[in-house]
PDB file of C-alpha atoms in Angstrom:
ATOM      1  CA  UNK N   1     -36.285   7.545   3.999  1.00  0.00           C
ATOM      2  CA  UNK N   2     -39.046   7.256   1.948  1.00  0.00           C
ATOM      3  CA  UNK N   3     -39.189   5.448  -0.814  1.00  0.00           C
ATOM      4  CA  UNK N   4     -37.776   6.550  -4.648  1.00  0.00           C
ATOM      5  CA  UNK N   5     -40.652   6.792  -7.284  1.00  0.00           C
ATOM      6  CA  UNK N   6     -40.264   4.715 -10.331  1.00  0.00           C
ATOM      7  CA  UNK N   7     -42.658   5.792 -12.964  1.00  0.00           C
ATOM      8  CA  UNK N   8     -44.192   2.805 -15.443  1.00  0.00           C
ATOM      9  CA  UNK N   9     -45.619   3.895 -18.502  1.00  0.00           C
ATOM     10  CA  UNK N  10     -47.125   0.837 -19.887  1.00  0.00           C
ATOM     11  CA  UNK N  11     -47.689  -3.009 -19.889  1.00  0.00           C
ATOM     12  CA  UNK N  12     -45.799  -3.893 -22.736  1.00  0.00           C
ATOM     13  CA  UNK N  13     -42.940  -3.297 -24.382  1.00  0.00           C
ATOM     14  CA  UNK N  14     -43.929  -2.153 -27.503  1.00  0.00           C
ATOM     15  CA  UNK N  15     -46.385   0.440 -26.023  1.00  0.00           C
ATOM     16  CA  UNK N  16     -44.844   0.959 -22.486  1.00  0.00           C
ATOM     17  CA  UNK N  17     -41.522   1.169 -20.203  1.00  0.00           C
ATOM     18  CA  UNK N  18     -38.638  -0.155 -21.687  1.00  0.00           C
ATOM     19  CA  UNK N  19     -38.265  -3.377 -19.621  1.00  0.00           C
ATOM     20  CA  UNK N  20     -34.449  -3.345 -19.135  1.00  0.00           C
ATOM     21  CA  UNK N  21     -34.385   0.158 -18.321  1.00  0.00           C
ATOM     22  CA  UNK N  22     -36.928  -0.268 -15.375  1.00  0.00           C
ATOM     23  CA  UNK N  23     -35.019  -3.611 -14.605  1.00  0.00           C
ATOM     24  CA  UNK N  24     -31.448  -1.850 -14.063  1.00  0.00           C
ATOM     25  CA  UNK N  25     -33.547   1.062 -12.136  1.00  0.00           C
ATOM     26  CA  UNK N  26     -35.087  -0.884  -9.671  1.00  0.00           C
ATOM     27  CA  UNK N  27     -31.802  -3.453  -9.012  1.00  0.00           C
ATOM     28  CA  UNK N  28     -29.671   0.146  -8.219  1.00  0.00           C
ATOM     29  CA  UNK N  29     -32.256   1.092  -5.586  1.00  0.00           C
ATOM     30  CA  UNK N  30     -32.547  -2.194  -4.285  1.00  0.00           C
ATOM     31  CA  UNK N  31     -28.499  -2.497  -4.226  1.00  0.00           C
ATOM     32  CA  UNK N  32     -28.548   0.791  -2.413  1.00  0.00           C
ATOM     33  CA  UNK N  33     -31.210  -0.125   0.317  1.00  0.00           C
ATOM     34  CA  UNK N  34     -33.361   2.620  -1.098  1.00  0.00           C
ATOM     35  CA  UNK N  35     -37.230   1.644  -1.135  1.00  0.00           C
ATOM     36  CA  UNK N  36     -39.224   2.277  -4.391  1.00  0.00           C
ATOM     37  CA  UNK N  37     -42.726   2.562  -5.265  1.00  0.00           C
ATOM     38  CA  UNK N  38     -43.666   1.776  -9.230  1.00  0.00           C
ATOM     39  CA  UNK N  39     -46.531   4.284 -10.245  1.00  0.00           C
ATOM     40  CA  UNK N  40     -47.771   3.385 -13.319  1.00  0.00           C
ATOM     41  CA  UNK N  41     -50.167   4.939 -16.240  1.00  0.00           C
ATOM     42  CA  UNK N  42     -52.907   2.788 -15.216  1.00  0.00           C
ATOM     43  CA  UNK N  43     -53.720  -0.295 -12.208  1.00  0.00           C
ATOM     44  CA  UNK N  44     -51.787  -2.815 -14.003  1.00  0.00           C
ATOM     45  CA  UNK N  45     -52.106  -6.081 -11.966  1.00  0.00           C
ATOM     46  CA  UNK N  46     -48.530  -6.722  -9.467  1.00  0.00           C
ATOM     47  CA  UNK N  47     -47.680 -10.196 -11.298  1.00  0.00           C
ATOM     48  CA  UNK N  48     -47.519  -8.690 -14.515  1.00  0.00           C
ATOM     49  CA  UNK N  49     -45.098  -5.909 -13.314  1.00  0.00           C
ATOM     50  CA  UNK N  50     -43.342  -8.358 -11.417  1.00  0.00           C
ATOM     51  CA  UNK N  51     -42.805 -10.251 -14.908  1.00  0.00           C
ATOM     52  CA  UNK N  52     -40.483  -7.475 -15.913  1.00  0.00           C
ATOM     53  CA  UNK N  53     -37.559  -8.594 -13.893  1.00  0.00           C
ATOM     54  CA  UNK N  54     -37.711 -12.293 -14.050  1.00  0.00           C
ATOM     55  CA  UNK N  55     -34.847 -12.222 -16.465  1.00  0.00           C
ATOM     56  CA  UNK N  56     -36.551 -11.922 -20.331  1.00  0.00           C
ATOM     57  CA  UNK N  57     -34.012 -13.078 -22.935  1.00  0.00           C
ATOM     58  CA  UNK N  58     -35.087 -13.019 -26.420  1.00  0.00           C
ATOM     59  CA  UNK N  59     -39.123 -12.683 -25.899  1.00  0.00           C
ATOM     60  CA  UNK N  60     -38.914 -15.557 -23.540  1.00  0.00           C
ATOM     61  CA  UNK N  61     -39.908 -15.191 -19.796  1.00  0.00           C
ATOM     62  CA  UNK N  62     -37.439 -16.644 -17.551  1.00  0.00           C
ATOM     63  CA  UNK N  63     -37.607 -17.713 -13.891  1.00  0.00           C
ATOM     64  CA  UNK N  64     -36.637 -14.808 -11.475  1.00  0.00           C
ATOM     65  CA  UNK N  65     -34.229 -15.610  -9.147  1.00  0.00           C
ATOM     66  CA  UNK N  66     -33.447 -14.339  -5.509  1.00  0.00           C
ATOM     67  CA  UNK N  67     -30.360 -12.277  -6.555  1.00  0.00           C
ATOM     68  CA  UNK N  68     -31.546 -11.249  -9.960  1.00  0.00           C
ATOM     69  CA  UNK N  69     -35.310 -10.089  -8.769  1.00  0.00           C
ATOM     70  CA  UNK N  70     -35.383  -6.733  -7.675  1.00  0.00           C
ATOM     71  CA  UNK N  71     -37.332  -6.281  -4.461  1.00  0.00           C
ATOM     72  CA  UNK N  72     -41.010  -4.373  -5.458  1.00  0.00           C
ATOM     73  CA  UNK N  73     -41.716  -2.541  -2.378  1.00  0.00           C
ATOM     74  CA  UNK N  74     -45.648  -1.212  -3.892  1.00  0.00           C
ATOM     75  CA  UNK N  75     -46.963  -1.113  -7.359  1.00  0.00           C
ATOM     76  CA  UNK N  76     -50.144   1.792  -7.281  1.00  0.00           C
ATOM     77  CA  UNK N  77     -51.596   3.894 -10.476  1.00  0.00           C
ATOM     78  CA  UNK N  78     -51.231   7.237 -10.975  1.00  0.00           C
ATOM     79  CA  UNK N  79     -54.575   8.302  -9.643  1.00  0.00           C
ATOM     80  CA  UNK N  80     -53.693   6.522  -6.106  1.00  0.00           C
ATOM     81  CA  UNK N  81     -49.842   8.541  -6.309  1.00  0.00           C
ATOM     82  CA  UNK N  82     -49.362  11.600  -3.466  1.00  0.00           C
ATOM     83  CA  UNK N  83     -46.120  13.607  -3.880  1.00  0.00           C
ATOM     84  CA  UNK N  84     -45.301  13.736  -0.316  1.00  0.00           C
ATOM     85  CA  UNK N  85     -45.026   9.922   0.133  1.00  0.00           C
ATOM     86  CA  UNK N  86     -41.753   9.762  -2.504  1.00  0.00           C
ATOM     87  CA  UNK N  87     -38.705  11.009  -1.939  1.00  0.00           C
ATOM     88  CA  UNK N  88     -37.526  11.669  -5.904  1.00  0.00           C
ATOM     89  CA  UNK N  89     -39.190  10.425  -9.215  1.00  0.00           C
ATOM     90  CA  UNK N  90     -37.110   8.340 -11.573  1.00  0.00           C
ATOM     91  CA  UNK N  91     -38.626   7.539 -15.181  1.00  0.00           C
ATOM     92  CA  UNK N  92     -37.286   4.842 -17.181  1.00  0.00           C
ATOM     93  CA  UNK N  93     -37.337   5.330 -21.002  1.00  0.00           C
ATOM     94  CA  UNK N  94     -39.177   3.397 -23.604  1.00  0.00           C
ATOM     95  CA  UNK N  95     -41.308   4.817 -26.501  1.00  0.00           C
ATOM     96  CA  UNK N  96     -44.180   4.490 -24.402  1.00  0.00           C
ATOM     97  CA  UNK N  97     -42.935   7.237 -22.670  1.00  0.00           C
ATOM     98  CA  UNK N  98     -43.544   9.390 -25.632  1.00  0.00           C
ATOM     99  CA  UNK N  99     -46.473   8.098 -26.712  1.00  0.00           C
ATOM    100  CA  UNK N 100     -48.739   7.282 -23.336  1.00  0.00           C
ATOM    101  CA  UNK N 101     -47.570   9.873 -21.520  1.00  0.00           C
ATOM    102  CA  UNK N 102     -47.256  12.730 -24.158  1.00  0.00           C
ATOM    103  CA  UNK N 103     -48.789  14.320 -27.425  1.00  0.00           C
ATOM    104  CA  UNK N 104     -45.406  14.528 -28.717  1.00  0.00           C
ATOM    105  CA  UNK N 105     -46.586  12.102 -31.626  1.00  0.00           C
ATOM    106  CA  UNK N 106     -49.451  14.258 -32.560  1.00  0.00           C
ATOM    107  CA  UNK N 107     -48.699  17.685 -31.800  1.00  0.00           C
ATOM    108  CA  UNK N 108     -44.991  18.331 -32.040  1.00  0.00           C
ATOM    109  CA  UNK N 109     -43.384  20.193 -30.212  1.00  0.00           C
ATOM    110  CA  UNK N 110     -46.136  21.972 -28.876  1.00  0.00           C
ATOM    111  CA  UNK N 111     -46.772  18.854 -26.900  1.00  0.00           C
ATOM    112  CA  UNK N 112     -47.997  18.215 -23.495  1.00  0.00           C
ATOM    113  CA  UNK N 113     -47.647  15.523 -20.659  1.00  0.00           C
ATOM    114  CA  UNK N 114     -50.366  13.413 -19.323  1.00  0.00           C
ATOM    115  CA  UNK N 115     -52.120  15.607 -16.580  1.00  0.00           C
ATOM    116  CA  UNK N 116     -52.230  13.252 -13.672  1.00  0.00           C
ATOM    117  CA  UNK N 117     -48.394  12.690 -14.315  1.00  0.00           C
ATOM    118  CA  UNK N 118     -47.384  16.560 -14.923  1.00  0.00           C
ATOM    119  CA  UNK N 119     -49.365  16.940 -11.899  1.00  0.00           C
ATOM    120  CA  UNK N 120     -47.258  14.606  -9.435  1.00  0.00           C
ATOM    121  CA  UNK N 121     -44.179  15.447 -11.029  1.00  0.00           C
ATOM    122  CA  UNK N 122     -44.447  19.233 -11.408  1.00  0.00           C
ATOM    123  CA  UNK N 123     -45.516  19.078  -7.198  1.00  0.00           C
ATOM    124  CA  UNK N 124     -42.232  16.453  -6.843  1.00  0.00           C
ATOM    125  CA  UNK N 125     -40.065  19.457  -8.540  1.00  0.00           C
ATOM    126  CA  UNK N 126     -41.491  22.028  -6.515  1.00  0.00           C
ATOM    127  CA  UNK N 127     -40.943  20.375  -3.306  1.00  0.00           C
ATOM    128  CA  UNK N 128     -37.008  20.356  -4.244  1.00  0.00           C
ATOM    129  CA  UNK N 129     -37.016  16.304  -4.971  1.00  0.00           C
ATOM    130  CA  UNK N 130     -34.991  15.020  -7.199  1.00  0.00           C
ATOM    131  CA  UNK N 131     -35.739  14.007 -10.692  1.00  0.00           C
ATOM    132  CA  UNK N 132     -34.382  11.307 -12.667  1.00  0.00           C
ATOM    133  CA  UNK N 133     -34.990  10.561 -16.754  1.00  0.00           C
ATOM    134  CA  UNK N 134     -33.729   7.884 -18.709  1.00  0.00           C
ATOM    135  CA  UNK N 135     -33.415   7.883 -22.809  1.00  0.00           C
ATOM    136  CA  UNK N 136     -36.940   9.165 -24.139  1.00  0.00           C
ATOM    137  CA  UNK N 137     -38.271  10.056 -20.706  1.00  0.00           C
ATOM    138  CA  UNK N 138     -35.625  13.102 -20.920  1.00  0.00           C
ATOM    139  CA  UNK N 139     -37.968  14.680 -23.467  1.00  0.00           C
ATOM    140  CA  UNK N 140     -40.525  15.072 -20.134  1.00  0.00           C
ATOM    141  CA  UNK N 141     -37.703  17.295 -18.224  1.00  0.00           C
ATOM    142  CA  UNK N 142     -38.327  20.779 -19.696  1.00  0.00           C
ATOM    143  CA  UNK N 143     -42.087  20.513 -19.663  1.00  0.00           C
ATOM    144  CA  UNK N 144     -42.131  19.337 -16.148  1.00  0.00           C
ATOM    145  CA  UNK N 145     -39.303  22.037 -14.855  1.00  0.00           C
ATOM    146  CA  UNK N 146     -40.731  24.724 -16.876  1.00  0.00           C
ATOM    147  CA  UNK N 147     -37.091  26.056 -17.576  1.00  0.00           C
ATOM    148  CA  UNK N 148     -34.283  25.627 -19.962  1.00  0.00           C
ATOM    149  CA  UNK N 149     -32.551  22.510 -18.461  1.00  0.00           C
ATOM    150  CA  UNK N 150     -29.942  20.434 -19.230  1.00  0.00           C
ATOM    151  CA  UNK N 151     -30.773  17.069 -20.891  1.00  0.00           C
ATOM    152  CA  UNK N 152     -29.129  13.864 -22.522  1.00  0.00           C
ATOM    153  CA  UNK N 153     -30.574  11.518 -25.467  1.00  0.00           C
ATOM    154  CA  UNK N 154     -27.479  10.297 -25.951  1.00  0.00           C
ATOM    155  CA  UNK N 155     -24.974  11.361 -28.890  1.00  0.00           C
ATOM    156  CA  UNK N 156     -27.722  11.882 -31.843  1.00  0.00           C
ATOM    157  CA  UNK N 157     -27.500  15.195 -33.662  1.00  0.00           C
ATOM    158  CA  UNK N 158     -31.024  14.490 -34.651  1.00  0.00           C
ATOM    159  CA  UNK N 159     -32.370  14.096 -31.116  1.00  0.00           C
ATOM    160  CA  UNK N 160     -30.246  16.946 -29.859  1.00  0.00           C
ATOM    161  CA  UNK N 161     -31.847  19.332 -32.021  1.00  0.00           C
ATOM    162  CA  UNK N 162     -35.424  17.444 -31.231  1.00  0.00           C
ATOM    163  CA  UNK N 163     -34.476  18.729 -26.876  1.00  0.00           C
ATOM    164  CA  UNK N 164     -33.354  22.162 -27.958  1.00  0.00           C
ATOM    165  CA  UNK N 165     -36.922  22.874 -29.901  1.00  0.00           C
ATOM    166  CA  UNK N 166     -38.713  21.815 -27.184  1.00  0.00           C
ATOM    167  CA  UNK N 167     -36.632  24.354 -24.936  1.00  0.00           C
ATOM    168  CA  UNK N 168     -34.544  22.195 -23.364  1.00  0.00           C
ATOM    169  CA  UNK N 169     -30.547  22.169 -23.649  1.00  0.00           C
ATOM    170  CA  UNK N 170     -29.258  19.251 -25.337  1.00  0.00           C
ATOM    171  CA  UNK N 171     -26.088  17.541 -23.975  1.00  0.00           C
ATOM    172  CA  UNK N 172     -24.187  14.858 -25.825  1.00  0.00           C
ATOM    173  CA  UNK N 173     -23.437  12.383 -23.132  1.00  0.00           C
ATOM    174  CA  UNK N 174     -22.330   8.656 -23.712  1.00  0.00           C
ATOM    175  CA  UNK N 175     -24.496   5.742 -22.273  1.00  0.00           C
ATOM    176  CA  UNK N 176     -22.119   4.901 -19.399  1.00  0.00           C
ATOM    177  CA  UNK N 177     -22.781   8.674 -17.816  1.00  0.00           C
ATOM    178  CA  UNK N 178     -24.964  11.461 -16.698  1.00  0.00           C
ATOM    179  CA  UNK N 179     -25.889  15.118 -17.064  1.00  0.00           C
ATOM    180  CA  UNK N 180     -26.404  16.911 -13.859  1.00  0.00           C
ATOM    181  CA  UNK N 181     -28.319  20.388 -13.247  1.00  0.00           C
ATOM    182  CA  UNK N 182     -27.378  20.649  -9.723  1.00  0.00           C
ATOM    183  CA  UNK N 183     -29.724  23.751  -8.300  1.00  0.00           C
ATOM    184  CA  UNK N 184     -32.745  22.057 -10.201  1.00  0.00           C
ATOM    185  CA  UNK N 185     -31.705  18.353  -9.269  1.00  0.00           C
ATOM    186  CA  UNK N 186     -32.316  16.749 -12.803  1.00  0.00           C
ATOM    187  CA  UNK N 187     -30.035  14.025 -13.655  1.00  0.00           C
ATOM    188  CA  UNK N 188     -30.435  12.325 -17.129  1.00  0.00           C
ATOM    189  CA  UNK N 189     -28.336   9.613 -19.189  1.00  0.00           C
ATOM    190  CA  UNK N 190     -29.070   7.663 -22.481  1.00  0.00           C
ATOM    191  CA  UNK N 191     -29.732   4.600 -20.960  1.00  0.00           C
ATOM    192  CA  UNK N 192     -30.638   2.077 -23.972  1.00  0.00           C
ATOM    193  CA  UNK N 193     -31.480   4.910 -26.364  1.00  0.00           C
ATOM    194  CA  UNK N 194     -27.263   4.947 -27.056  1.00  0.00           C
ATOM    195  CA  UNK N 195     -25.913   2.358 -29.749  1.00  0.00           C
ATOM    196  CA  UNK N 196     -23.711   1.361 -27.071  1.00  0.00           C
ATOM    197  CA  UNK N 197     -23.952  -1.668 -24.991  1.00  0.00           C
ATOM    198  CA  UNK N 198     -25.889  -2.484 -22.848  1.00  0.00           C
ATOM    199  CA  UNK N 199     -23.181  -2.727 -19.912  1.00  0.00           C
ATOM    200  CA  UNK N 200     -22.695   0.762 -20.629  1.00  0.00           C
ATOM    201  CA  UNK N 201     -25.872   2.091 -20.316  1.00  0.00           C
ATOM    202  CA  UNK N 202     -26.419  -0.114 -16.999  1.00  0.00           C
ATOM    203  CA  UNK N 203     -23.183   2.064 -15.472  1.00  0.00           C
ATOM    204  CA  UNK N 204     -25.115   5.336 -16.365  1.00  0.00           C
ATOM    205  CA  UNK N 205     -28.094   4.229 -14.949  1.00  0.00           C
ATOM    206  CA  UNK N 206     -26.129   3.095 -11.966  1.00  0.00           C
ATOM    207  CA  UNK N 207     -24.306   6.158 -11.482  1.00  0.00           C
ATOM    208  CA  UNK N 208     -28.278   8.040 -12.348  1.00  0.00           C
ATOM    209  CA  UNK N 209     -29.654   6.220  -9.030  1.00  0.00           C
ATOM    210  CA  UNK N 210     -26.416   6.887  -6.994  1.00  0.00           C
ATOM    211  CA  UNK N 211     -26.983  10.684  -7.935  1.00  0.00           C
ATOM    212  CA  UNK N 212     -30.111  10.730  -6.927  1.00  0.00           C
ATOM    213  CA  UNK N 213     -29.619   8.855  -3.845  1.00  0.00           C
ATOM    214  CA  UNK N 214     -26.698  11.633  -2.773  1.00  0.00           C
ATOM    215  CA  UNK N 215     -29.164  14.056  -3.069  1.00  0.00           C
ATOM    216  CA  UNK N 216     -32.121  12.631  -1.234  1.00  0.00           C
ATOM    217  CA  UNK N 217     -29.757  11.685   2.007  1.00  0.00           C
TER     218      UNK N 217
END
């Protein structure tokens, strides 16, 4: 099988991937035996990626350990990412999603997505992979499938309206689940964007990679 790409939108966590999200992605794949490749925004060096999951509890950076370490199979940019070599695409959320990777900040809903990304993952969608999104990566979905599809940011009215102006159709789903659009294979969940805990949104994340895993066998 090949491996499950997990895309990284930044170096930090104010302007990038949330950590925890991309943490919780990575340990389902690894738990499952699936393979993943992180593609991120731009070459970010492997140690600092690798800092992400060496356990970081209130700003502090703490030692990784063999169980709690997800397994990085390869770290490469965008520009170095081919759609054939990945078996699905799996974003974790973060409000560097939004603003790296989109306009959405300065254009509204008449945004777009980076080019080099709408470019692997349009190709990904075509190619009948599955695609994964996680809190504010979900806003990505309709732009990508170039459809109405069904999408979670959690329980917000606010947000809801937010996915149904940008033509998506907004589900309310709690963090500890998914929404499914089974013919287009998009799965979404809150993930951290929920006021629940954070043991909840690690289930739906769970049950995300699991989803996509059923798909891909």
């Amino acid at each position: 099988m090949k491996p499950v790409g997990v895309v990284l939108s930044g170096e930090y966590f104010a302007g990038g991937t949330e950590f925890q999200e991309a943490f919780l992605v990575l340990s389902a794949l690894k738990k499952y035996g699936i393979k993943n490749q992180c593609i991120c925004k731009d070459r970010i060096q492997p140690y600092v990626i690798k800092r992400l999951f060496s356990g970081n509890k209130n700003g502090e950076i703490l030692p990784a350990t063999e169980v709690s370490s997800p397994a990085l199979s390869e770290i490469i940019s965008l520009k170095e990412s081919v759609p054939e070599n990945v078996s699905a695409l799996i974003f974790p959320g973060g409000f560097g999603t939004i603003h790296r990777l989109t306009t959405l900040e300065i254009d509204g809903n008449d945004y777009t997505i980076d080019e080099e990304l709408f470019t692997l993952a349009h190709e990904i969608h075509k190619q009948g992979k599955p695609l994964g999104f996680i809190s504010q990566a979900g806003i990505l979905a309709p732009k990508i499938a170039e459809k109405e599809v069904r999408v979670t940011l959690g329980t917000d009215i606010d947000r809801a309206e937010l996915l149904d102006a940008i033509g998506a159709e907004p589900v309310s789903c709690p963090a500890d689940d998914i929404v499914i659009n089974l013919e287009m294979k998009i799965v979404s969940t809150p993930g951290l964007l929920s006021e629940e805990s954070e043991g909840e949104a690690a289930v739906g994340i769970d049950k995300l990679v699991r989803c996509v895993m059923e798909w891909i066998k």
